[in-house]
C-alpha cells in the first residue's frame, strides 16, 4: 500500500478553552472506501472533519488530504465536500439556488443525481431554505454531498430530522452510487446500527481520542454475549476481556471480546449457555463507556497524587 | 438476512452457498453481481465482492470475463458433503442437550423426529 | 473558470441582493425626494432644494458588507472555497457594483444639472461640493464612499466571525474610547475652532484620498482576520 492516503493525520490536537476536542489523533484513510466516524455528540467528530477540510485549525499536529495540507489550498479543497449538520445557508437562498451554487464549485457535480434525489426526498426547491423543516434541511445537505461526487465526501450526521423512509433512500442511493463511482466517504453518525453494514472501516472517537480504528469485519462477531447460570457463564468466559456484565438473580449475562470457534460454540450450547452476537452499536457503546470509566479513574488517580 | 454474528462477507458467502445447495442457483447458472448484492442487502459493495471472491477461491464459483460469476460444476455436491460434516455438531448436539434438559428419553426423541418429518 | 470568479457568481445567484435592492432603495429615495420638492414648490418654497437621499443605498452597502460575510462565508466554506478566494471574489464583485453605481451617480448628476434640477432646482446627485470637481474625482468619490461603507460592514463582520461578540464589543468600545479621547483632548486644549476650520477645509478629493486609505487598511485587516476565522 504505497498509495497516498486520502486522509492522513498525525498527533492532531485541539482544545477549546478547557475541553479537549481532539487529543493526539493519528489516522490514515485509504481512498475509495466508506468509513464510519462514530461517537457520541460532542466527541470531536465535527471538529475533526472541519480541520480535515481546512475550515478549522489544529493546535498541534498535521492533517493531509492526498498528501497536501488542505488549509487555503484551493486545488485540494476542490476535492472535498463537507456539509455540516448545522450548515448555514445565505438567508435569501431558495433551495434550488443552493444546488445552483454547488454545481458551480463541485467539478464532478451530477445534476441528474441531484434531480433524482430531489424527487425522492420530495424537496420543495422553490422554498426559501430558512423555511425548511429540519429533515428537509438535512436532505439539502445529503443531496449536495451525494451529487458533488467529490473525491472525499463527509456526511455529518446526515439523517437528523429525516424519517425512516428518507434515511433508507439515502442509504440505498449511497450504496448504488458508490458502486458506480467509488470515492472516499466519511459517514459521521451516532445511529450506528443503521449504517453498520455500509461501512468498510470503523473509527470511534470519544472525548477527542480514537478508541477504535478497525476494519468493520474485524468488529463484526468480535464480541459475544454469554447468558446462562452465573457459575457456568463465569467458567466459560474465564480469560477473555469482559466488556459488560449484567446479572438477574442467578442468571448472568456477560459480553466478552472474543471470536469463538465452532467447537467453543458447541461446548457452550452443550452447557446450556446462550450465545448472542454483540452488534457494532453495542460494541461501540460499551467501548465508549469503558474508555470513559478508565479516563475517570486516571483523573481520580491524578487528583489523589 | 444479515445479522451481527459474524463478518458480513462470510454471511454473503453462506447465503450464496445456501442457494447453491437448495438448487436456487443451479450449476452453471449466473450469480448476481457484486453491486446487485450490495444494493439488495444494503451493504458495502467491497464487502459483497469479498464474500463472492471467497467462493471463487474455493472453486465453487468461477468468473467469465466481462460476463459475470457462475456456479461451478460439482459445487452443490461439494457443499453438501461439507455441511454434512458439521451437521452433528450444529444440530444434533443442541437437540440432545435440550432433550436431556427436558427429560426426554432417546427413544421418545427418535419417535418425535420421525413423526415430525412424516407430517 | 477561476474559483474567485465563481465566488462572485455565487454572490450573484440571488441578483436581488446585490443589484435589485440598492436600485429600489435609490429609486424610492429619489422619487420621494422629488415628490417632496414639488410639494415645497407648490407651497411657494424658494431657493435651491437639497436632498440627501443619494446616500441611502450606501448605508445599505454597510449592511450588505455584514451580510455578504456572515451568511455567505459559512456557505462558501461548505462549497470548499478557500478564504482567500472567497475574500477576493466578494470584493471584486462589490467593487464592480460600486463602480457601476458611482458612474450612474455621476451621469444622473449631469442629467440633474441639464434639467435644471429636475425642473424644480433640486440637488439630489449633483451636490455642489462634489459636482464642482472634475468627472474622475466625482466618480472616485462615490466609489470610495461605497467601498468604505462596505468594508466597514465587512470588517465588523470578520471581527464577529473570528472572535464573536467579544471581538465586536472590544472593537466598538475601543473605537468609542478613541473618539472620546479625541473629544476630550480637543476640549481640554480648547482647539474646537481650529478643528472646525480644519474639517471645513476638506475637499471632495481630500475625502476621497483619505477614504481610500482607510478602506485599504480595513480591507487588509479584514483579510488577515478572515484567514483565521472559523465558521
XYZ file of C-alpha atoms in Angstrom:
655
model
C 0.000 0.000 0.000
C 2.347 2.758 -1.195
C -0.695 4.699 -2.420
C -1.081 8.210 -0.963
C -3.731 8.073 1.737
C -6.882 10.084 1.094
C -6.656 11.396 4.635
C -3.699 11.273 6.985
C -3.329 12.939 10.346
C -0.502 12.913 12.810
C -0.786 13.805 16.514
C -3.721 16.121 15.827
C -4.839 18.026 18.924
C -7.286 20.818 19.501
C -8.510 22.389 22.714
C -11.493 24.698 23.174
C -10.979 26.584 26.409
C -10.829 23.659 28.853
C -12.337 20.976 26.598
C -10.066 18.681 24.637
C -11.890 18.359 21.317
C -9.118 16.314 19.727
C -6.383 14.528 21.606
C -3.416 13.203 19.667
C -5.401 11.856 16.732
C -3.427 9.804 14.230
C -5.327 8.312 11.288
C -4.705 7.058 7.797
C -7.649 6.545 5.449
C -7.181 4.835 2.100
C -9.029 6.206 -0.935
C -12.295 4.841 -2.346
C -13.715 3.283 0.780
C -16.618 4.028 3.099
C -15.539 4.985 6.593
C -17.698 5.346 9.645
C -16.725 8.087 12.063
C -18.696 7.141 15.136
C -19.032 8.594 18.569
C -21.315 10.456 20.890
C -22.428 14.013 20.299
C -19.553 16.284 21.213
C -16.946 13.533 20.939
C -14.940 15.542 18.404
C -16.325 14.260 15.094
C -17.263 17.627 13.633
C -14.055 19.263 14.874
C -12.017 16.558 13.160
C -13.901 16.915 9.891
C -13.678 20.688 9.883
C -9.910 20.530 10.410
C -9.615 17.979 7.613
C -11.467 20.356 5.285
C -9.394 23.393 6.229
C -12.331 25.099 7.920
C -10.794 24.883 11.370
C -7.272 24.730 12.786
C -5.477 22.262 14.982
C -3.379 23.417 17.926
C -0.840 20.688 17.243
C -0.175 18.040 14.662
C -0.764 17.829 10.942
C -3.588 16.854 8.624
C -3.085 15.993 4.983
C -5.532 15.328 2.163
C -3.969 13.341 -0.674
C -0.610 14.493 0.663
C -1.460 18.196 0.899
C -2.360 20.418 3.823
C -5.916 21.488 2.950
C -5.809 24.940 4.552
C -6.248 27.643 1.890
C -5.145 25.225 -0.815
C -7.825 25.557 -3.489
C -6.825 22.516 -5.598
C -7.061 20.284 -2.514
C -10.218 21.917 -1.181
C -11.856 21.395 -4.568
C -11.642 17.632 -3.983
C -13.577 17.819 -0.708
C -17.198 18.204 0.222
C -18.261 18.755 3.804
C -21.801 19.907 4.577
C -22.189 20.399 8.293
C -25.036 19.075 10.321
C -25.729 22.707 11.287
C -24.801 24.088 7.866
C -25.705 27.738 7.335
C -27.051 28.931 4.004
C -27.392 32.508 2.780
C -30.590 33.906 4.251
C -32.099 34.823 0.921
C -31.328 31.492 -0.793
C -34.006 29.233 -2.110
C -33.327 25.517 -2.253
C -32.562 25.392 -5.969
C -30.137 28.286 -5.590
C -28.056 26.303 -3.108
C -27.816 23.483 -5.663
C -27.006 26.027 -8.320
C -24.065 27.240 -6.212
C -22.913 23.689 -5.512
C -22.966 22.903 -9.247
C -20.656 25.894 -9.698
C -17.997 24.711 -7.257
C -18.019 20.925 -7.411
C -16.378 19.862 -10.657
C -17.952 16.385 -10.641
C -21.444 17.696 -9.905
C -24.056 15.263 -11.203
C -27.218 17.224 -11.894
C -29.213 14.124 -12.812
C -28.476 12.509 -9.469
C -29.394 15.748 -7.704
C -32.722 15.943 -9.521
C -33.407 12.308 -8.813
C -32.772 12.796 -5.091
C -34.857 15.970 -5.010
C -37.765 13.903 -6.298
C -37.056 11.029 -3.906
C -36.940 13.347 -0.895
C -39.880 15.347 -2.164
C -37.968 18.563 -1.582
C -39.702 21.888 -2.358
C -36.949 23.525 -4.421
C -38.600 26.917 -4.697
C -38.950 27.362 -0.964
C -36.529 29.513 0.989
C -34.010 27.416 2.879
C -34.820 29.376 6.034
C -38.342 27.995 5.908
C -37.401 24.316 5.573
C -38.022 21.743 8.271
C -35.070 20.078 9.971
C -35.480 16.984 7.830
C -35.678 18.968 4.587
C -32.560 20.868 5.628
C -30.752 17.568 6.145
C -31.963 16.460 2.725
C -30.376 19.538 1.121
C -27.056 18.595 2.731
C -27.365 14.968 1.683
C -28.125 15.932 -1.914
C -25.180 18.320 -2.145
C -22.907 15.677 -0.618
C -24.088 12.931 -2.949
C -24.291 14.929 -6.184
C -20.922 16.628 -5.595
C -19.267 13.243 -6.213
C -16.252 14.820 -4.504
C -13.159 12.652 -4.084
C -13.732 12.807 -0.347
C -17.240 13.442 0.917
C -18.024 13.942 4.577
C -21.561 13.328 5.797
C -22.015 14.913 9.209
C -24.986 13.254 10.976
C -26.802 13.480 7.653
C -30.095 11.995 8.769
C -31.204 14.458 11.504
C -34.934 15.000 11.170
C -35.205 12.539 8.275
C -37.824 9.869 8.727
C -37.085 6.175 8.326
C -38.120 6.168 4.674
C -35.928 9.121 3.777
C -32.980 7.607 5.644
C -33.421 4.391 3.709
C -33.462 6.359 0.473
C -30.181 7.931 1.497
C -28.502 4.616 2.361
C -29.812 2.925 -0.801
C -28.674 5.697 -3.109
C -25.338 5.886 -1.360
C -24.626 2.183 -1.933
C -25.872 2.410 -5.510
C -23.897 5.494 -6.441
C -20.782 4.384 -4.592
C -20.800 1.103 -6.527
C -20.786 3.041 -9.825
C -18.481 5.829 -8.678
C -16.184 4.707 -5.893
C -14.839 7.543 -3.781
C -13.844 8.142 -0.191
C -16.834 8.604 2.059
C -16.702 9.502 5.715
C -20.031 8.925 7.378
C -20.259 10.552 10.767
C -23.053 9.139 12.822
C -24.321 8.154 16.185
C -27.084 5.947 14.728
C -24.619 3.141 14.360
C -26.888 0.168 13.696
C -28.357 1.847 10.632
C -25.062 2.419 8.902
C -23.076 -0.542 10.227
C -23.494 -2.674 7.101
C -22.348 0.096 4.781
C -19.009 0.609 6.467
C -15.728 -0.940 5.473
C -13.795 0.640 8.277
C -14.858 1.973 11.625
C -13.316 4.808 13.603
C -14.733 5.531 17.025
C -13.844 8.770 18.714
C -14.551 9.608 22.319
C -13.575 12.742 24.202
C -11.270 13.603 21.336
C -9.415 10.299 21.394
C -9.592 7.493 18.853
C -10.705 4.417 20.783
C -11.425 2.102 17.849
C -9.795 2.194 14.424
C -10.504 -1.142 12.770
C -11.898 -2.880 9.711
C -15.623 -3.453 10.025
C -15.208 -7.198 9.531
C -12.793 -7.344 12.456
C -15.535 -5.898 14.630
C -18.418 -7.980 13.322
C -18.681 -11.024 15.540
C -15.660 -9.844 17.540
C -17.699 -9.843 20.723
C -20.321 -12.151 22.078
C -22.740 -12.114 24.991
C -22.885 -15.307 27.021
C -26.043 -15.813 29.030
C -26.887 -18.558 31.485
C -26.314 -19.717 35.036
C -23.815 -17.385 36.721
C -21.418 -20.193 37.656
C -21.300 -21.688 34.158
C -21.006 -18.317 32.467
C -18.071 -17.345 34.701
C -16.305 -20.595 33.893
C -16.893 -20.175 30.180
C -15.657 -16.599 29.913
C -12.566 -17.064 32.096
C -9.562 -15.455 30.444
C -11.462 -13.264 27.956
C -11.622 -9.466 28.209
C -15.032 -8.550 29.608
C -16.784 -5.539 28.114
C -20.024 -5.682 30.035
C -21.713 -7.564 32.845
C -25.406 -7.907 33.648
C -26.970 -10.071 36.312
C -30.534 -11.063 37.024
C -30.829 -13.301 40.102
C -28.732 -16.375 39.470
C -28.711 -15.562 35.754
C -25.686 -13.864 34.354
C -25.138 -12.141 31.026
C -21.589 -11.218 30.215
C -20.242 -9.722 26.998
C -16.712 -10.639 26.120
C -14.364 -9.636 23.364
C -13.817 -12.973 21.647
C -14.266 -14.640 18.301
C -15.451 -18.094 19.277
C -14.625 -21.168 17.228
C -17.327 -23.639 16.217
C -16.056 -26.017 18.894
C -16.399 -23.377 21.584
C -19.891 -22.575 20.410
C -20.824 -26.227 20.505
C -19.420 -26.508 24.022
C -21.446 -23.502 25.144
C -24.607 -24.942 23.646
C -23.943 -28.269 25.321
C -23.684 -26.478 28.671
C -27.000 -24.782 28.056
C -25.413 -21.361 27.610
C -26.959 -18.945 25.173
C -24.701 -17.010 22.814
C -25.894 -13.783 21.220
C -23.869 -11.580 18.902
C -22.905 -8.094 20.075
C -23.877 -5.521 17.450
C -21.467 -2.823 16.350
C -23.619 -0.298 18.149
C -23.433 -2.211 21.421
C -19.714 -2.719 20.972
C -19.164 0.998 20.435
C -21.385 1.959 23.362
C -19.589 -0.457 25.674
C -16.143 0.586 24.485
C -17.079 4.235 24.957
C -18.394 3.692 28.464
C -15.310 1.665 29.389
C -12.991 4.295 27.988
C -14.784 6.971 29.995
C -14.549 4.881 33.125
C -10.822 4.468 32.597
C -10.476 8.160 31.946
C -12.272 8.989 35.188
C -10.130 6.557 37.122
C -6.976 8.117 35.710
C -8.241 11.557 36.601
C -9.069 10.372 40.092
C -5.631 8.865 40.498
C -4.070 12.085 39.332
C -6.259 14.013 41.750
C -5.119 11.805 44.624
C -1.496 12.401 43.724
C -30.707 -11.807 6.319
C -27.605 -10.053 7.555
C -27.019 -10.049 11.320
C -24.209 -9.222 13.724
C -22.980 -12.724 14.442
C -20.044 -12.667 12.044
C -18.385 -10.607 9.321
C -20.819 -9.659 6.579
C -18.673 -11.060 3.793
C -18.913 -14.503 5.435
C -22.661 -14.168 5.625
C -22.793 -13.303 1.927
C -20.748 -16.416 1.093
C -23.085 -18.526 3.185
C -26.178 -17.042 1.577
C -24.843 -17.970 -1.843
C -23.834 -21.418 -0.569
C -27.353 -21.972 0.728
C -28.813 -21.033 -2.634
C -26.441 -23.434 -4.356
C -27.357 -26.290 -2.000
C -31.081 -25.648 -2.280
C -30.865 -25.517 -6.046
C -31.985 -21.909 -6.302
C -28.643 -21.358 -8.014
C -28.058 -24.500 -10.121
C -24.718 -25.460 -11.652
C -23.632 -23.128 -14.473
C -26.212 -20.513 -13.522
C -25.199 -16.888 -13.170
C -24.778 -15.411 -9.701
C -25.990 -11.816 -9.099
C -23.265 -9.189 -9.413
C -21.424 -7.543 -6.540
C -23.420 -4.353 -6.958
C -26.697 -6.237 -7.056
C -25.816 -7.939 -3.794
C -24.745 -4.623 -2.292
C -27.943 -2.888 -3.289
C -30.159 -5.772 -2.212
C -28.672 -6.273 1.240
C -27.676 -2.589 1.647
C -24.094 -3.442 2.305
C -20.829 -2.077 1.082
C -20.018 -3.299 -2.470
C -16.450 -4.137 -1.402
C -17.834 -6.415 1.293
C -20.109 -8.169 -1.172
C -17.161 -8.618 -3.538
C -15.134 -10.171 -0.746
C -17.865 -12.674 0.009
C -18.124 -13.673 -3.648
C -14.363 -13.874 -4.143
C -14.099 -16.242 -1.235
C -16.278 -18.719 -3.147
C -14.255 -18.150 -6.309
C -11.089 -19.032 -4.396
C -12.720 -22.208 -3.151
C -13.651 -23.116 -6.708
C -17.394 -23.014 -6.050
C -17.895 -20.089 -8.407
C -15.944 -19.139 -11.483
C -15.550 -15.949 -13.405
C -16.397 -15.441 -17.062
C -14.528 -12.380 -18.168
C -16.843 -9.499 -18.951
C -19.975 -11.528 -18.251
C -20.045 -12.370 -14.568
C -19.901 -15.123 -11.972
C -21.231 -18.644 -12.446
C -21.774 -21.669 -10.237
C -19.068 -24.276 -10.875
C -19.758 -27.877 -11.844
C -19.948 -30.061 -8.758
C -20.370 -27.131 -6.382
C -23.654 -28.378 -4.841
C -22.235 -31.813 -4.141
C -19.087 -30.401 -2.508
C -21.091 -28.056 -0.339
C -23.435 -30.805 0.746
C -20.629 -33.031 1.909
C -19.086 -30.115 3.837
C -22.341 -29.344 5.551
C -22.906 -32.988 6.481
C -19.681 -32.952 8.454
C -20.935 -30.089 10.595
C -24.480 -31.404 10.885
C -23.955 -33.354 14.086
C -22.288 -30.510 15.937
C -24.596 -27.812 14.718
C -27.952 -29.537 15.000
C -27.826 -32.872 16.810
C -25.865 -31.671 19.823
C -28.137 -28.790 20.802
C -31.093 -31.083 20.165
C -29.856 -33.816 22.501
C -28.767 -31.249 25.089
C -32.209 -29.668 25.141
C -33.885 -33.085 25.190
C -31.766 -34.110 28.192
C -32.745 -30.901 29.972
C -36.432 -31.716 29.479
C -36.001 -35.358 30.441
C -36.872 -36.679 27.003
C -35.554 -40.228 26.565
C -33.662 -41.206 23.410
C -36.476 -43.490 22.164
C -39.020 -40.773 22.655
C -36.774 -38.269 20.876
C -36.365 -40.583 17.877
C -40.097 -41.153 17.545
C -40.681 -37.405 17.841
C -38.257 -36.817 14.971
C -39.955 -39.488 12.882
C -43.453 -38.168 13.431
C -42.366 -34.560 12.781
C -40.708 -35.383 9.463
C -43.682 -37.566 8.440
C -46.073 -34.590 8.523
C -13.130 29.247 -14.554
C -11.282 30.532 -11.538
C -12.796 29.957 -8.131
C -12.592 33.695 -7.436
C -14.985 34.400 -10.287
C -17.176 31.525 -9.113
C -17.443 33.192 -5.708
C -18.612 36.375 -7.420
C -21.140 34.325 -9.389
C -22.319 32.647 -6.200
C -22.870 36.028 -4.557
C -24.871 36.993 -7.620
C -27.102 33.892 -7.602
C -29.635 35.993 -5.835
C -29.343 39.081 -8.047
C -31.896 40.887 -5.970
C -29.470 41.269 -3.043
C -26.569 42.880 -4.826
C -28.310 44.720 -7.644
C -32.069 44.847 -7.126
C -32.332 46.163 -3.593
C -29.819 49.053 -3.941
C -31.636 50.189 -7.081
C -35.010 50.009 -5.375
C -33.685 51.973 -2.407
C -32.160 54.601 -4.678
C -35.245 54.869 -6.887
C -37.650 55.184 -3.982
C -35.440 57.713 -2.150
C -35.224 59.735 -5.353
C -38.946 59.618 -6.100
C -39.844 60.551 -2.537
C -37.457 63.486 -2.660
C -38.893 64.607 -5.992
C -42.426 64.410 -4.607
C -41.480 66.491 -1.587
C -39.745 69.067 -3.774
C -42.850 69.523 -5.921
C -44.949 69.972 -2.815
C -42.470 72.516 -1.461
C -42.528 74.450 -4.757
C -46.317 74.428 -4.855
C -46.321 75.701 -1.312
C -44.195 78.616 -2.516
C -40.771 77.472 -1.232
C -37.788 79.268 -2.777
C -34.048 78.729 -3.326
C -32.116 75.550 -4.180
C -33.579 72.383 -2.637
C -31.188 69.739 -1.343
C -31.899 66.052 -0.819
C -29.606 63.645 0.972
C -31.335 60.551 -0.364
C -28.415 59.619 -2.616
C -26.601 58.210 0.370
C -29.463 55.816 1.180
C -28.174 52.908 -0.917
C -24.698 53.463 0.526
C -25.896 52.629 4.004
C -27.405 49.522 2.565
C -23.874 48.594 1.497
C -22.822 48.645 5.138
C -25.475 46.035 5.817
C -24.504 44.189 2.647
C -20.891 44.021 3.829
C -22.058 42.346 7.015
C -24.462 40.063 5.198
C -22.026 39.040 2.461
C -19.799 37.683 5.168
C -21.957 36.310 7.957
C -24.337 34.444 5.691
C -22.315 33.591 2.660
C -18.964 32.810 4.261
C -20.112 29.654 6.106
C -21.816 28.514 2.916
C -18.717 29.246 0.847
C -16.696 27.118 3.268
C -19.124 24.262 2.628
C -18.566 24.802 -1.082
C -14.885 24.077 -0.387
C -13.768 27.606 -1.226
C -10.577 28.938 0.348
C -10.879 32.040 2.478
C -8.670 33.877 0.006
C -10.897 33.035 -2.963
C -13.989 33.981 -1.002
C -12.464 37.304 0.017
C -11.178 38.236 -3.428
C -14.342 37.141 -5.225
C -16.632 39.029 -2.884
C -14.506 42.158 -3.005
C -14.173 42.042 -6.780
C -17.916 41.720 -7.219
C -18.640 44.537 -4.842
C -16.046 46.803 -6.444
C -17.664 46.219 -9.814
C -21.108 47.044 -8.398
C -19.790 50.144 -6.652
C -18.052 51.337 -9.795
C -21.183 50.947 -11.911
C -23.268 52.756 -9.339
C -20.666 55.533 -8.980
C -20.726 56.114 -12.751
C -24.517 56.086 -12.618
C -24.456 58.769 -9.889
C -22.150 60.899 -11.995
C -24.363 60.549 -15.080
C -27.508 61.304 -13.086
C -25.696 64.370 -11.741
C -25.165 65.555 -15.318
C -28.840 64.994 -16.095
C -29.782 66.836 -12.924
C -27.816 69.891 -13.948
C -29.055 69.741 -17.547
C -32.699 69.595 -16.470
C -32.315 72.455 -14.042
C -32.559 70.209 -11.011
C -35.415 68.109 -12.390
C -37.344 71.269 -13.196
C -37.567 72.332 -9.574
C -33.960 73.366 -8.932
C -33.348 70.398 -6.667
C -29.982 68.813 -5.896
C -30.015 65.080 -5.355
C -26.983 63.704 -7.226
C -25.025 66.860 -8.075
C -24.414 68.267 -4.629
C -22.381 71.386 -5.285
C -19.445 70.446 -3.103
C -18.975 67.304 -5.217
C -20.307 68.435 -8.578
C -17.774 71.254 -8.826
C -14.962 68.689 -9.238
C -13.874 67.009 -12.462
C -15.612 63.808 -13.585
C -12.926 61.447 -12.314
C -12.958 62.859 -8.805
C -16.729 62.696 -8.718
C -16.845 59.053 -9.738
C -13.984 58.144 -7.418
C -15.637 59.976 -4.549
C -18.823 57.929 -4.798
C -16.885 54.753 -5.469
C -14.616 55.159 -2.440
C -17.502 56.065 -0.177
C -19.392 52.909 -1.141
C -16.330 50.714 -0.780
C -15.548 52.288 2.575
C -19.005 51.573 3.970
C -18.960 48.060 2.570
C -15.519 47.412 4.061
C -16.679 48.787 7.395
C -19.528 46.294 7.489
C -17.288 43.533 6.167
C -14.589 44.233 8.734
C -17.051 44.327 11.624
C -18.431 41.004 10.391
C -14.969 39.406 10.177
C -14.354 40.504 13.751
C -17.582 38.788 14.675
C -16.689 35.653 12.723
C -13.305 35.362 14.353
C -13.955 36.460 17.934
C -17.748 36.503 18.029
C -19.462 39.114 20.189
C -16.312 39.739 22.233
C -14.439 40.914 19.150
C -17.122 43.315 18.014
C -17.538 44.600 21.568
C -13.833 45.215 22.110
C -13.604 46.962 18.744
C -16.623 49.230 19.338
C -15.558 50.084 22.877
C -12.038 50.773 21.635
C -13.374 52.991 18.877
C -15.659 54.795 21.354
C -12.763 55.374 23.748
C -10.588 56.724 20.930
C -13.315 59.173 19.869
C -13.950 60.179 23.472
C -10.200 60.702 23.936
C -10.065 62.903 20.861
C -13.037 64.978 22.014
C -11.521 65.332 25.484
C -8.181 66.354 24.021
C -9.763 68.999 21.768
C -11.915 70.328 24.613
C -9.050 70.489 27.093
C -6.727 72.214 24.635
C -9.603 74.493 23.616
C -8.933 73.906 19.923
C -12.529 73.404 18.719
C -12.460 76.441 16.362
C -9.266 75.171 14.699
C -10.804 71.695 14.337
C -13.919 73.228 12.815
C -11.871 75.130 10.276
C -9.846 72.004 9.544
C -12.998 70.000 8.881
C -14.493 72.678 6.654
C -11.319 72.802 4.591
C -11.717 69.230 3.347
C -12.261 68.946 -0.396
C -14.017 66.092 -2.136
C -10.645 64.960 -3.482
C -9.167 65.006 0.008
C -12.051 62.974 1.420
C -11.695 60.524 -1.444
C -7.985 60.043 -0.817
C -8.391 59.650 2.940
C -11.383 57.342 2.486
C -9.437 55.220 0.028
C -6.574 54.926 2.514
C -8.930 53.870 5.291
C -10.707 51.383 3.005
C -7.372 49.789 2.109
C -6.471 49.468 5.796
C -9.879 47.902 6.504
C -9.529 45.577 3.540
C -6.117 44.399 4.720
C -7.265 43.915 8.318
C -10.374 42.072 7.127
C -8.289 39.630 5.137
C -5.873 38.943 7.983
C -8.792 38.428 10.366
C -10.721 36.252 7.942
C -7.736 33.985 7.283
C -8.091 32.518 10.737
C -11.861 32.814 11.100
C -13.891 29.722 11.882
C -17.476 29.188 10.833
